Short mmCIF file of C-alpha atoms and ligand atoms in Angstrom, two decimals:
data_model
loop_
_atom_site.label_atom_id
_atom_site.label_comp_id
_atom_site.label_asym_id
_atom_site.label_seq_id
_atom_site.Cartn_x
_atom_site.Cartn_y
_atom_site.Cartn_z
CA TYR A 56 157.58 91.51 42.05
CA ILE A 57 158.85 90.05 38.75
CA GLU A 58 160.60 92.40 36.31
CA LEU A 59 162.04 91.65 32.92
CA HIS A 60 164.18 94.32 31.21
CA LYS A 61 165.33 93.93 27.59
CA VAL A 62 165.57 90.15 27.98
CA GLY A 63 166.97 88.31 24.96
CA LYS A 64 167.85 84.71 24.13
CA HIS A 65 169.19 83.31 20.92
CA TYR A 66 170.37 79.95 19.67
CA ARG A 67 173.28 79.80 17.30
CA MET A 68 173.05 76.90 14.88
CA GLY A 69 175.94 76.90 12.47
CA GLU A 70 175.59 80.03 10.34
CA ILE A 71 172.03 80.77 11.45
CA THR A 72 171.06 82.53 14.66
CA ILE A 73 167.53 81.92 15.92
CA ALA A 74 166.24 84.75 18.11
CA ALA A 75 163.96 82.88 20.52
CA ALA A 76 163.39 86.05 22.61
CA THR A 77 164.22 89.70 21.79
CA ASP A 78 163.91 92.83 23.94
CA VAL A 79 161.29 91.37 26.28
CA ASN A 80 159.99 93.82 28.89
CA PHE A 81 157.21 93.33 31.43
CA VAL A 82 156.42 93.32 35.13
CA ILE A 83 154.18 91.02 37.15
CA GLU A 84 152.89 91.98 40.61
CA LYS A 85 153.03 89.63 43.60
CA GLY A 86 150.01 87.35 43.81
CA GLU A 87 148.93 87.97 40.22
CA LEU A 88 147.68 85.34 37.84
CA ALA A 89 149.43 86.21 34.57
CA VAL A 90 148.81 84.49 31.25
CA ILE A 91 151.40 84.39 28.45
CA THR A 92 149.88 83.66 25.07
CA GLY A 93 150.92 83.78 21.43
CA PRO A 94 151.51 81.66 18.32
CA SER A 95 153.56 78.48 18.14
CA GLY A 96 157.25 79.41 18.20
CA ALA A 97 156.65 82.85 19.72
CA GLY A 98 159.09 82.29 22.60
CA LYS A 99 156.72 81.44 25.46
CA THR A 100 158.48 78.29 26.73
CA THR A 101 161.81 80.10 26.32
CA LEU A 102 160.63 82.88 28.66
CA LEU A 103 159.20 80.45 31.19
CA ASN A 104 162.47 78.51 31.30
CA ILE A 105 164.33 81.74 32.05
CA LEU A 106 161.84 82.73 34.78
CA GLY A 107 162.18 79.28 36.30
CA GLY A 108 165.97 79.44 36.40
CA MET A 109 166.19 76.48 33.99
CA ASP A 110 167.90 78.56 31.34
CA ALA A 111 169.91 81.78 31.26
CA CYS A 112 169.10 84.79 29.11
CA ASP A 113 171.83 86.20 26.82
CA GLU A 114 170.86 89.85 27.21
CA GLY A 115 168.88 91.83 29.75
CA GLU A 116 167.86 91.40 33.38
CA VAL A 117 165.40 89.24 35.31
CA ILE A 118 164.52 90.42 38.82
CA LEU A 119 162.35 88.45 41.25
CA ASP A 120 161.45 89.70 44.72
CA GLY A 121 164.30 92.19 44.50
CA LYS A 122 166.97 89.64 43.50
CA ALA A 123 168.60 89.64 40.05
CA ILE A 124 168.21 85.97 39.13
CA SER A 125 169.86 86.71 35.77
CA LYS A 126 173.09 87.16 37.78
CA PHE A 127 172.79 83.99 39.91
CA ASN A 128 175.61 81.46 39.88
CA PRO A 129 174.72 77.75 39.35
CA ARG A 130 174.40 77.04 43.09
CA GLN A 131 172.06 80.01 43.66
CA LEU A 132 169.99 78.93 40.66
CA THR A 133 169.68 75.40 42.06
CA THR A 134 168.44 76.77 45.39
CA TYR A 135 166.07 79.13 43.58
CA ARG A 136 164.59 76.30 41.49
CA ARG A 137 164.25 73.98 44.47
CA GLU A 138 162.73 76.41 46.97
CA ASP A 139 160.93 79.14 45.09
CA VAL A 140 159.62 77.65 41.86
CA GLY A 141 156.89 75.16 40.99
CA PHE A 142 157.00 74.06 37.33
CA VAL A 143 154.42 72.32 35.15
CA PHE A 144 156.23 71.29 31.96
CA GLN A 145 154.76 71.24 28.45
CA PHE A 146 155.46 67.48 28.44
CA TYR A 147 154.50 66.04 31.76
CA ASN A 148 157.84 64.70 32.96
CA LEU A 149 156.42 62.28 35.51
CA ILE A 150 158.64 59.53 36.87
CA GLN A 151 157.34 56.40 35.18
CA ASN A 152 158.05 53.91 37.96
CA LEU A 153 156.52 55.94 40.79
CA THR A 154 152.76 56.17 41.36
CA ALA A 155 150.92 59.48 41.07
CA LYS A 156 151.03 59.88 44.86
CA GLU A 157 154.73 58.99 44.99
CA ASN A 158 155.49 61.48 42.22
CA VAL A 159 153.92 64.25 44.29
CA GLU A 160 155.57 63.10 47.54
CA LEU A 161 159.00 63.05 45.90
CA ALA A 162 158.58 66.61 44.71
CA THR A 163 157.69 67.82 48.21
CA GLU A 164 160.38 65.89 50.09
CA ILE A 165 162.83 68.76 50.36
CA CYS A 166 160.13 71.37 50.67
CA LYS A 167 159.78 73.75 53.61
CA THR A 168 155.99 74.04 53.68
CA PRO A 169 154.54 71.37 51.44
CA MET A 170 150.87 70.50 51.12
CA SER A 171 149.65 66.93 51.65
CA ALA A 172 150.04 64.83 48.49
CA VAL A 173 146.67 63.14 49.04
CA GLN A 174 144.93 66.50 49.49
CA VAL A 175 146.35 68.05 46.34
CA LEU A 176 145.55 64.98 44.26
CA GLU A 177 141.96 65.27 45.52
CA LEU A 178 141.93 68.94 44.48
CA VAL A 179 142.75 67.95 40.87
CA GLY A 180 140.16 65.16 40.88
CA LEU A 181 142.50 62.15 41.10
CA SER A 182 141.65 60.64 44.50
CA GLU A 183 140.62 57.39 42.77
CA ARG A 184 143.82 57.08 40.77
CA MET A 185 146.60 58.15 43.07
CA ASN A 186 148.12 54.69 43.35
CA ASN A 187 148.42 54.26 39.60
CA PHE A 188 151.56 54.62 37.54
CA PRO A 189 151.74 57.23 34.74
CA SER A 190 151.41 54.49 32.08
CA GLN A 191 148.08 53.52 33.64
CA LEU A 192 146.69 57.03 33.38
CA SER A 193 145.12 58.92 30.52
CA GLY A 194 146.86 61.97 29.02
CA GLY A 195 144.70 64.36 30.99
CA GLU A 196 145.18 62.39 34.21
CA GLN A 197 148.97 62.56 33.80
CA GLN A 198 148.79 66.27 33.21
CA ARG A 199 146.82 66.70 36.44
CA VAL A 200 149.44 64.74 38.41
CA ALA A 201 152.07 67.14 37.05
CA ILE A 202 149.95 70.08 38.22
CA ALA A 203 149.38 68.56 41.67
CA ARG A 204 153.12 67.98 41.99
CA ALA A 205 153.89 71.64 41.28
CA ILE A 206 151.13 73.05 43.54
CA ALA A 207 152.04 70.80 46.49
CA ARG A 208 155.44 72.48 46.72
CA ASN A 209 153.69 75.70 47.75
CA PRO A 210 156.18 77.76 45.71
CA LYS A 211 156.59 81.54 45.52
CA ILE A 212 155.98 81.37 41.79
CA LEU A 213 154.14 78.66 39.90
CA LEU A 214 155.06 78.36 36.22
CA CYS A 215 152.72 76.32 34.03
CA ASP A 216 153.42 75.51 30.36
CA GLU A 217 150.10 74.58 28.73
CA PRO A 218 148.64 73.03 31.93
CA THR A 219 145.27 72.35 30.32
CA GLY A 220 146.41 71.29 26.84
CA ALA A 221 145.30 67.67 27.28
CA LEU A 222 142.22 68.43 29.38
CA ASP A 223 138.61 68.74 28.27
CA ASP A 224 136.96 72.13 28.68
CA SER A 225 135.30 71.50 32.03
CA THR A 226 138.30 69.80 33.68
CA GLY A 227 140.48 72.59 32.28
CA LYS A 228 138.22 75.26 33.73
CA SER A 229 138.16 73.66 37.18
CA ILE A 230 141.97 73.44 37.18
CA LEU A 231 142.21 77.13 36.31
CA LYS A 232 139.70 78.03 39.00
CA LEU A 233 141.86 76.02 41.43
CA LEU A 234 144.97 77.96 40.37
CA GLN A 235 143.08 81.24 40.63
CA ASP A 236 141.89 80.40 44.16
CA MET A 237 145.38 79.40 45.30
CA CYS A 238 146.69 82.61 43.80
CA ARG A 239 144.32 84.65 45.93
CA GLU A 240 144.49 82.60 49.13
CA THR A 241 148.24 81.99 49.33
CA LYS A 242 149.54 85.07 47.47
CA MET A 243 151.35 82.69 45.12
CA THR A 244 152.26 84.34 41.78
CA VAL A 245 151.03 82.15 38.93
CA ILE A 246 152.22 82.38 35.31
CA ILE A 247 150.42 80.25 32.76
CA ILE A 248 151.31 79.69 29.11
CA THR A 249 148.24 78.75 27.14
CA HIS A 250 146.73 78.89 23.67
CA ASN A 251 143.28 78.75 25.19
CA MET A 252 141.97 82.28 24.77
CA ALA A 253 138.95 81.43 26.93
CA ILE A 254 141.30 81.62 29.92
CA THR A 255 142.45 85.20 29.41
CA PRO A 256 139.45 86.91 31.09
CA MET A 257 140.29 84.98 34.31
CA ALA A 258 143.81 86.42 34.44
CA ASP A 259 144.92 89.63 36.17
CA ARG A 260 147.37 90.23 33.35
CA VAL A 261 147.75 88.96 29.77
CA ILE A 262 151.11 89.14 27.99
CA ARG A 263 150.84 88.46 24.25
CA MET A 264 154.02 87.34 22.51
CA LYS A 265 154.87 87.24 18.82
CA ASN A 266 158.18 86.44 17.14
CA GLY A 267 160.17 86.47 20.35
CA THR A 268 158.91 89.78 21.71
CA VAL A 269 155.95 91.19 23.67
CA SER A 270 153.28 92.56 21.36
CA GLN A 271 150.67 93.43 24.01
CA ASN A 272 150.43 93.81 27.78
CA ILE A 273 146.87 93.83 29.11
CA VAL A 274 145.76 94.33 32.71
CA ASN A 275 142.28 93.07 33.61
CA GLU A 276 140.63 95.24 36.25
CA HIS A 277 137.94 92.71 37.23
CA PRO A 278 138.91 89.16 36.28
CA TYR B 44 134.31 51.11 6.18
CA ILE B 45 135.13 51.01 9.90
CA GLU B 46 132.70 49.17 12.20
CA LEU B 47 132.86 48.68 15.94
CA HIS B 48 130.42 46.26 17.58
CA LYS B 49 130.14 46.01 21.36
CA VAL B 50 133.82 46.78 21.82
CA GLY B 51 135.10 46.60 25.38
CA LYS B 52 138.46 46.93 27.11
CA HIS B 53 139.27 46.70 30.77
CA TYR B 54 142.38 46.80 32.90
CA ARG B 55 142.59 44.57 35.93
CA MET B 56 144.63 46.07 38.74
CA GLY B 57 144.64 43.82 41.74
CA GLU B 58 141.08 43.69 43.06
CA ILE B 59 139.86 46.61 40.95
CA THR B 60 138.82 46.40 37.33
CA ILE B 61 138.90 49.64 35.35
CA ALA B 62 136.50 49.62 32.40
CA ALA B 63 138.34 51.82 29.88
CA ALA B 64 135.78 51.03 27.15
CA THR B 65 132.35 49.39 27.41
CA ASP B 66 129.89 48.35 24.69
CA VAL B 67 131.26 50.77 22.08
CA ASN B 68 129.31 50.79 18.81
CA PHE B 69 129.79 53.05 15.79
CA VAL B 70 130.56 53.06 12.07
CA ILE B 71 132.73 55.42 10.03
CA GLU B 72 132.42 55.68 6.24
CA LYS B 73 135.42 55.63 3.90
CA GLY B 74 136.93 59.06 3.36
CA GLU B 75 135.17 60.62 6.37
CA LEU B 76 136.73 63.00 8.83
CA ALA B 77 135.47 61.75 12.20
CA VAL B 78 136.10 63.46 15.52
CA ILE B 79 136.07 61.62 18.85
CA THR B 80 135.53 63.90 21.79
CA GLY B 81 134.72 63.63 25.49
CA PRO B 82 136.04 64.29 29.01
CA SER B 83 139.45 63.32 30.33
CA GLY B 84 139.46 59.56 31.01
CA ALA B 85 136.47 58.86 28.76
CA GLY B 86 138.30 56.16 26.79
CA LYS B 87 139.29 58.06 23.62
CA THR B 88 142.96 57.05 23.50
CA THR B 89 141.94 53.49 24.39
CA LEU B 90 139.65 53.34 21.33
CA LEU B 91 142.26 54.86 19.04
CA ASN B 92 144.88 52.35 20.17
CA ILE B 93 142.45 49.53 19.31
CA LEU B 94 141.66 51.05 15.88
CA GLY B 95 145.37 51.41 15.20
CA GLY B 96 146.15 47.80 16.05
CA MET B 97 148.33 48.92 18.98
CA ASP B 98 146.08 47.24 21.51
CA ALA B 99 143.52 44.45 21.47
CA CYS B 100 139.95 44.76 22.71
CA ASP B 101 138.68 42.27 25.29
CA GLU B 102 135.13 42.07 23.96
CA GLY B 103 133.45 42.84 20.66
CA GLU B 104 134.56 43.21 17.03
CA VAL B 105 136.51 45.77 15.01
CA ILE B 106 136.09 45.55 11.23
CA LEU B 107 138.08 47.65 8.76
CA ASP B 108 137.59 47.48 4.99
CA GLY B 109 135.86 44.14 5.44
CA LYS B 110 138.60 42.59 7.58
CA ALA B 111 138.10 41.72 11.27
CA ILE B 112 141.21 43.31 12.75
CA SER B 113 140.05 42.20 16.21
CA LYS B 114 140.88 38.65 15.05
CA PHE B 115 144.33 39.41 13.59
CA ASN B 116 147.35 37.49 14.84
CA PRO B 117 150.48 39.49 15.83
CA ARG B 118 152.02 39.26 12.36
CA GLN B 119 148.85 40.50 10.64
CA LEU B 120 148.63 43.35 13.16
CA THR B 121 152.23 44.35 12.45
CA THR B 122 151.51 44.48 8.69
CA TYR B 123 148.28 46.39 9.35
CA ARG B 124 150.06 48.99 11.50
CA ARG B 125 152.92 49.39 9.03
CA GLU B 126 150.95 49.64 5.80
CA ASP B 127 147.48 50.91 6.59
CA VAL B 128 147.73 53.21 9.60
CA GLY B 129 149.22 56.64 10.22
CA PHE B 130 149.33 57.56 13.91
CA VAL B 131 149.81 60.90 15.66
CA PHE B 132 150.37 60.14 19.33
CA GLN B 133 149.17 62.21 22.28
CA PHE B 134 152.88 62.64 23.23
CA TYR B 135 154.84 63.27 20.11
CA ASN B 136 157.19 60.27 20.11
CA LEU B 137 159.77 61.82 17.82
CA ILE B 138 163.22 60.25 17.63
CA GLN B 139 165.42 62.69 19.51
CA ASN B 140 168.64 62.19 17.56
CA LEU B 141 167.11 62.49 14.10
CA THR B 142 166.16 65.82 12.56
CA ALA B 143 162.56 66.69 11.68
CA LYS B 144 163.20 65.72 8.05
CA GLU B 145 164.92 62.46 9.05
CA ASN B 146 162.04 61.58 11.39
CA VAL B 147 159.61 61.88 8.46
CA GLU B 148 161.92 60.01 6.05
CA LEU B 149 162.34 57.14 8.48
CA ALA B 150 158.58 56.76 8.79
CA THR B 151 158.16 56.56 5.03
CA GLU B 152 161.07 54.21 4.31
CA ILE B 153 159.03 51.04 4.12
CA CYS B 154 156.04 52.76 2.63
CA LYS B 155 154.46 51.83 -0.69
CA THR B 156 153.34 55.29 -1.80
CA PRO B 157 154.92 57.85 0.47
CA MET B 158 154.82 61.60 0.01
CA SER B 159 158.01 63.67 -0.12
CA ALA B 160 159.27 64.53 3.39
CA VAL B 161 160.20 68.05 2.32
CA GLN B 162 156.78 68.65 0.80
CA VAL B 163 154.84 67.48 3.83
CA LEU B 164 157.01 69.53 6.20
CA GLU B 165 156.23 72.56 4.02
CA LEU B 166 152.51 71.77 4.28
CA VAL B 167 152.69 71.98 8.10
CA GLY B 168 154.71 75.20 7.98
CA LEU B 169 158.13 73.83 8.94
CA SER B 170 160.22 74.38 5.82
CA GLU B 171 162.59 76.61 7.83
CA ARG B 172 163.11 74.09 10.62
CA MET B 173 163.33 70.70 8.94
CA ASN B 174 166.99 70.22 9.75
CA ASN B 175 166.51 70.79 13.46
CA PHE B 176 166.36 68.15 16.16
CA PRO B 177 163.23 67.79 18.33
CA SER B 178 165.03 69.40 21.30
CA GLN B 179 165.58 72.50 19.14
CA LEU B 180 161.91 72.86 18.34
CA SER B 181 159.03 74.38 20.27
CA GLY B 182 156.19 72.17 21.54
CA GLY B 183 153.95 73.13 18.63
CA GLU B 184 156.73 72.58 16.11
CA GLN B 185 157.36 69.07 17.44
CA GLN B 186 153.67 68.30 17.23
CA ARG B 187 153.66 69.38 13.59
CA VAL B 188 156.61 67.09 12.79
CA ALA B 189 154.61 64.20 14.27
CA ILE B 190 151.67 65.14 12.03
CA ALA B 191 153.86 65.42 8.93
CA ARG B 192 155.36 62.02 9.70
CA ALA B 193 151.92 60.39 9.86
CA ILE B 194 150.53 62.13 6.74
CA ALA B 195 153.61 61.34 4.62
CA ARG B 196 152.88 57.63 4.93
CA ASN B 197 149.71 58.16 2.86
CA PRO B 198 147.84 55.65 5.05
CA LYS B 199 144.34 54.21 4.58
CA ILE B 200 143.39 55.56 7.99
CA LEU B 201 145.02 58.42 9.84
CA LEU B 202 144.56 58.36 13.62
CA CYS B 203 145.37 61.58 15.50
CA ASP B 204 145.36 61.87 19.30
CA GLU B 205 145.03 65.58 20.16
CA PRO B 206 146.98 66.76 17.06
CA THR B 207 146.42 70.43 17.87
CA GLY B 208 146.79 70.36 21.67
CA ALA B 209 150.03 72.34 21.67
CA LEU B 210 149.15 74.60 18.75
CA ASP B 211 147.74 78.12 18.80
CA ASP B 212 144.27 78.62 17.31
CA SER B 213 145.36 79.69 13.84
CA THR B 214 148.08 77.03 13.39
CA GLY B 215 145.61 74.46 14.73
CA LYS B 216 142.94 75.55 12.24
CA SER B 217 145.32 75.37 9.29
CA ILE B 218 146.41 71.87 10.32
CA LEU B 219 142.77 70.76 10.49
CA LYS B 220 142.04 72.33 7.11
CA LEU B 221 145.05 70.40 5.75
CA LEU B 222 143.68 67.15 7.18
CA GLN B 223 140.23 67.94 5.82
CA ASP B 224 141.67 68.61 2.32
CA MET B 225 143.70 65.39 2.35
CA CYS B 226 140.61 63.53 3.48
CA ARG B 227 138.69 64.77 0.45
CA GLU B 228 141.48 64.56 -2.14
CA THR B 229 142.96 61.17 -1.25
CA LYS B 230 139.88 59.46 0.26
CA MET B 231 141.94 58.89 3.41
CA THR B 232 139.75 58.20 6.45
CA VAL B 233 140.77 60.53 9.28
CA ILE B 234 139.90 60.07 12.96
CA ILE B 235 140.83 62.87 15.33
CA ILE B 236 140.62 62.91 19.13
CA THR B 237 140.28 66.44 20.40
CA HIS B 238 138.91 68.51 23.25
CA ASN B 239 138.65 71.50 20.96
CA MET B 240 134.91 71.81 20.34
CA ALA B 241 135.58 74.45 17.66
CA ILE B 242 136.71 71.60 15.40
CA THR B 243 133.49 69.60 15.48
CA PRO B 244 131.64 71.61 12.78
CA MET B 245 134.46 70.72 10.35
CA ALA B 246 133.94 66.98 10.84
CA ASP B 247 131.64 64.69 8.85
CA ARG B 248 130.91 62.78 12.04
CA VAL B 249 131.26 63.48 15.76
CA ILE B 250 131.43 60.62 18.29
CA ARG B 251 131.04 61.81 21.87
CA MET B 252 132.36 59.49 24.57
CA LYS B 253 131.71 59.45 28.30
CA ASN B 254 132.82 56.90 30.91
CA GLY B 255 134.05 54.39 28.36
CA THR B 256 131.01 54.36 26.11
CA VAL B 257 129.51 56.35 23.22
CA SER B 258 127.01 58.92 24.45
CA GLN B 259 126.27 60.61 21.11
CA ASN B 260 126.82 59.98 17.39
CA ILE B 261 126.33 63.06 15.21
CA VAL B 262 126.53 63.24 11.43
CA ASN B 263 127.15 66.69 9.93
CA GLU B 264 125.42 67.11 6.58
CA HIS B 265 127.42 70.15 5.46
CA PRO B 266 130.72 70.45 7.29
N1 ATP C 95 167.41 74.54 21.67
C1 ATP C 95 166.97 75.30 20.63
N2 ATP C 95 167.76 75.47 19.54
C2 ATP C 95 167.33 76.23 18.49
N3 ATP C 95 166.16 76.86 18.43
C3 ATP C 95 165.32 76.72 19.48
C4 ATP C 95 165.68 75.93 20.64
N4 ATP C 95 164.65 75.98 21.52
C5 ATP C 95 163.70 76.75 20.95
N5 ATP C 95 164.09 77.20 19.73
C6 ATP C 95 163.34 78.09 18.83
O1 ATP C 95 163.02 79.30 19.53
C7 ATP C 95 161.69 79.74 19.16
C8 ATP C 95 160.81 79.88 20.38
O2 ATP C 95 160.62 78.59 20.94
P1 ATP C 95 159.62 78.33 22.17
O3 ATP C 95 159.75 76.89 22.54
O4 ATP C 95 159.85 79.35 23.24
O5 ATP C 95 158.19 78.61 21.50
P2 ATP C 95 156.73 78.52 22.14
O6 ATP C 95 156.15 79.89 22.14
O7 ATP C 95 156.79 77.78 23.45
O8 ATP C 95 155.95 77.65 21.06
P3 ATP C 95 154.85 76.48 21.18
O9 ATP C 95 153.54 77.19 21.40
O10 ATP C 95 154.93 75.83 19.83
O11 ATP C 95 155.24 75.56 22.30
C9 ATP C 95 161.14 78.71 18.16
O12 ATP C 95 161.35 79.20 16.84
C10 ATP C 95 161.99 77.48 18.43
O13 ATP C 95 162.10 76.69 17.26
N1 ATP C 96 147.28 50.74 31.33
C1 ATP C 96 146.20 51.13 32.05
N2 ATP C 96 145.93 50.56 33.26
C2 ATP C 96 144.88 50.96 33.98
N3 ATP C 96 143.99 51.90 33.61
C3 ATP C 96 144.18 52.51 32.43
C4 ATP C 96 145.31 52.17 31.59
N4 ATP C 96 145.25 52.96 30.47
C5 ATP C 96 144.15 53.74 30.61
N5 ATP C 96 143.51 53.48 31.78
C6 ATP C 96 142.27 54.11 32.26
O1 ATP C 96 141.25 53.92 31.28
C7 ATP C 96 140.43 55.12 31.19
C8 ATP C 96 140.43 55.65 29.78
O2 ATP C 96 141.71 56.10 29.45
P1 ATP C 96 142.03 56.86 28.09
O3 ATP C 96 143.51 57.07 28.04
O4 ATP C 96 141.41 56.12 26.94
O5 ATP C 96 141.26 58.24 28.31
P2 ATP C 96 141.18 59.53 27.34
O6 ATP C 96 139.77 59.66 26.93
O7 ATP C 96 142.22 59.43 26.25
O8 ATP C 96 141.53 60.70 28.34
P3 ATP C 96 142.41 62.06 28.15
O9 ATP C 96 141.50 63.03 27.47
O10 ATP C 96 142.70 62.44 29.59
O11 ATP C 96 143.63 61.73 27.37
C9 ATP C 96 141.00 56.11 32.20
O12 ATP C 96 140.24 56.06 33.40
C10 ATP C 96 142.42 55.62 32.42
O13 ATP C 96 142.86 55.96 33.71
MG1 MG C 97 156.11 75.90 24.13
MG1 MG C 98 144.02 60.49 25.82
#
């Protein structure tokens, strides 16, 4: 469903070239919950940005559902990002002067088959706080609004960069169980970047990165 | 060294009052590494903001080094924040158009006994990236700049809100070991909010919070 062939990305900074990703190869099947893990600076966010059409790779190919998104022009990428991708950013990116509920509603406005904002906010445990602004919410509460916003779009692929970083263990686990359930019920393909190794047994696939490349590709038979 | 007596903080939002902290009582000895832990929304950031003079409590007393900071006027609070406190925020708060090194240098400009920016950035493993801007750094790299910036000020108390949230296990451990060493060598009092329960054995004291109040106060004899 998702295929990466020899994907590379580098940043040129004066005389130095930083290789953020080098010769990255992997596949992810439709409806899988895949986890990308690895040390700080390994290239995880870089890969997710490429998968989400937020950034272009310099070498290699990215194919999703048969289409080569690495060859998309800007307009095709915009459509791809708007219709097919749900994104949870490493830094929550909520709109400060909209409430939690309004943040979710805005994200689903141009969506074909959105979920109800109230329902999704209940699913992440925020029914009591949905009329609050981000500045009136704790770090973990803001992170959950960001997750609700991405899920509500009912995307083909859901990309999450450290979705449980600011959550305590039990809230984090229930969020992951929620993502796992949605994965299985709606055939949504979920890719999660995390440092939390406790998550990896719940995934169908674990992609370990190191220094910009894939060091290990593990398939779990019974997650 | 640090004493909290019956500290409370609430937010009034229309008809509803949210009790962010209620009847909080604990002491922390000079030179201790204390960890505050607890579920999302428990009141941890609220407490840290009060300890750091960023926010005032509504009830109770906060005493540091014999002074009642809960009674400080705005000018005393400003001096307190500038000279005595190092703060690592839950969201990194780096200045986007200054490099990592410049961010640290700025923070130590009005400091009495700062550490060298270059040295501290080496301590957190960023000697190769100190001339980069925050947007050119990974999430974990930005978090480490924020930590370096707080440490370099050589403060009396160092307050860290989830300092290792975006770091992989091994980088996170080395950062905590660094904080633990500084605690012991410089008699700096360090207070860390974290969800990472693996950290708690390294602390001298663990304060567990739940629903705005302290549920458990544990002293480790041999951390
Ligand atoms: N705009 C940029 N310019 C230069 N270098 C960059 C840029 N963005 C990322 N990098 C570098 O590319 C490498 C990979 O970065 P990336 O953000 O993908 O890491 P990561 O695996 O997400 O790390 P973390 O766990 O710390 O968030 C890092 O060395 C980073 O410093
Ligand atoms: N400005 C505000 N207005 C209203 N309520 C607030 C405000 N700031 C915090 N709260 C509420 O106070 C409670 C405690 O918040 P706090 O940020 O201290 O939690 P926390 O323990 O840091 O949580 P997390 O682990 O999710 O970061 C939460 O229920 C939060 O929603
Ligand atoms: Mg990252
Ligand atoms: Mg918090």
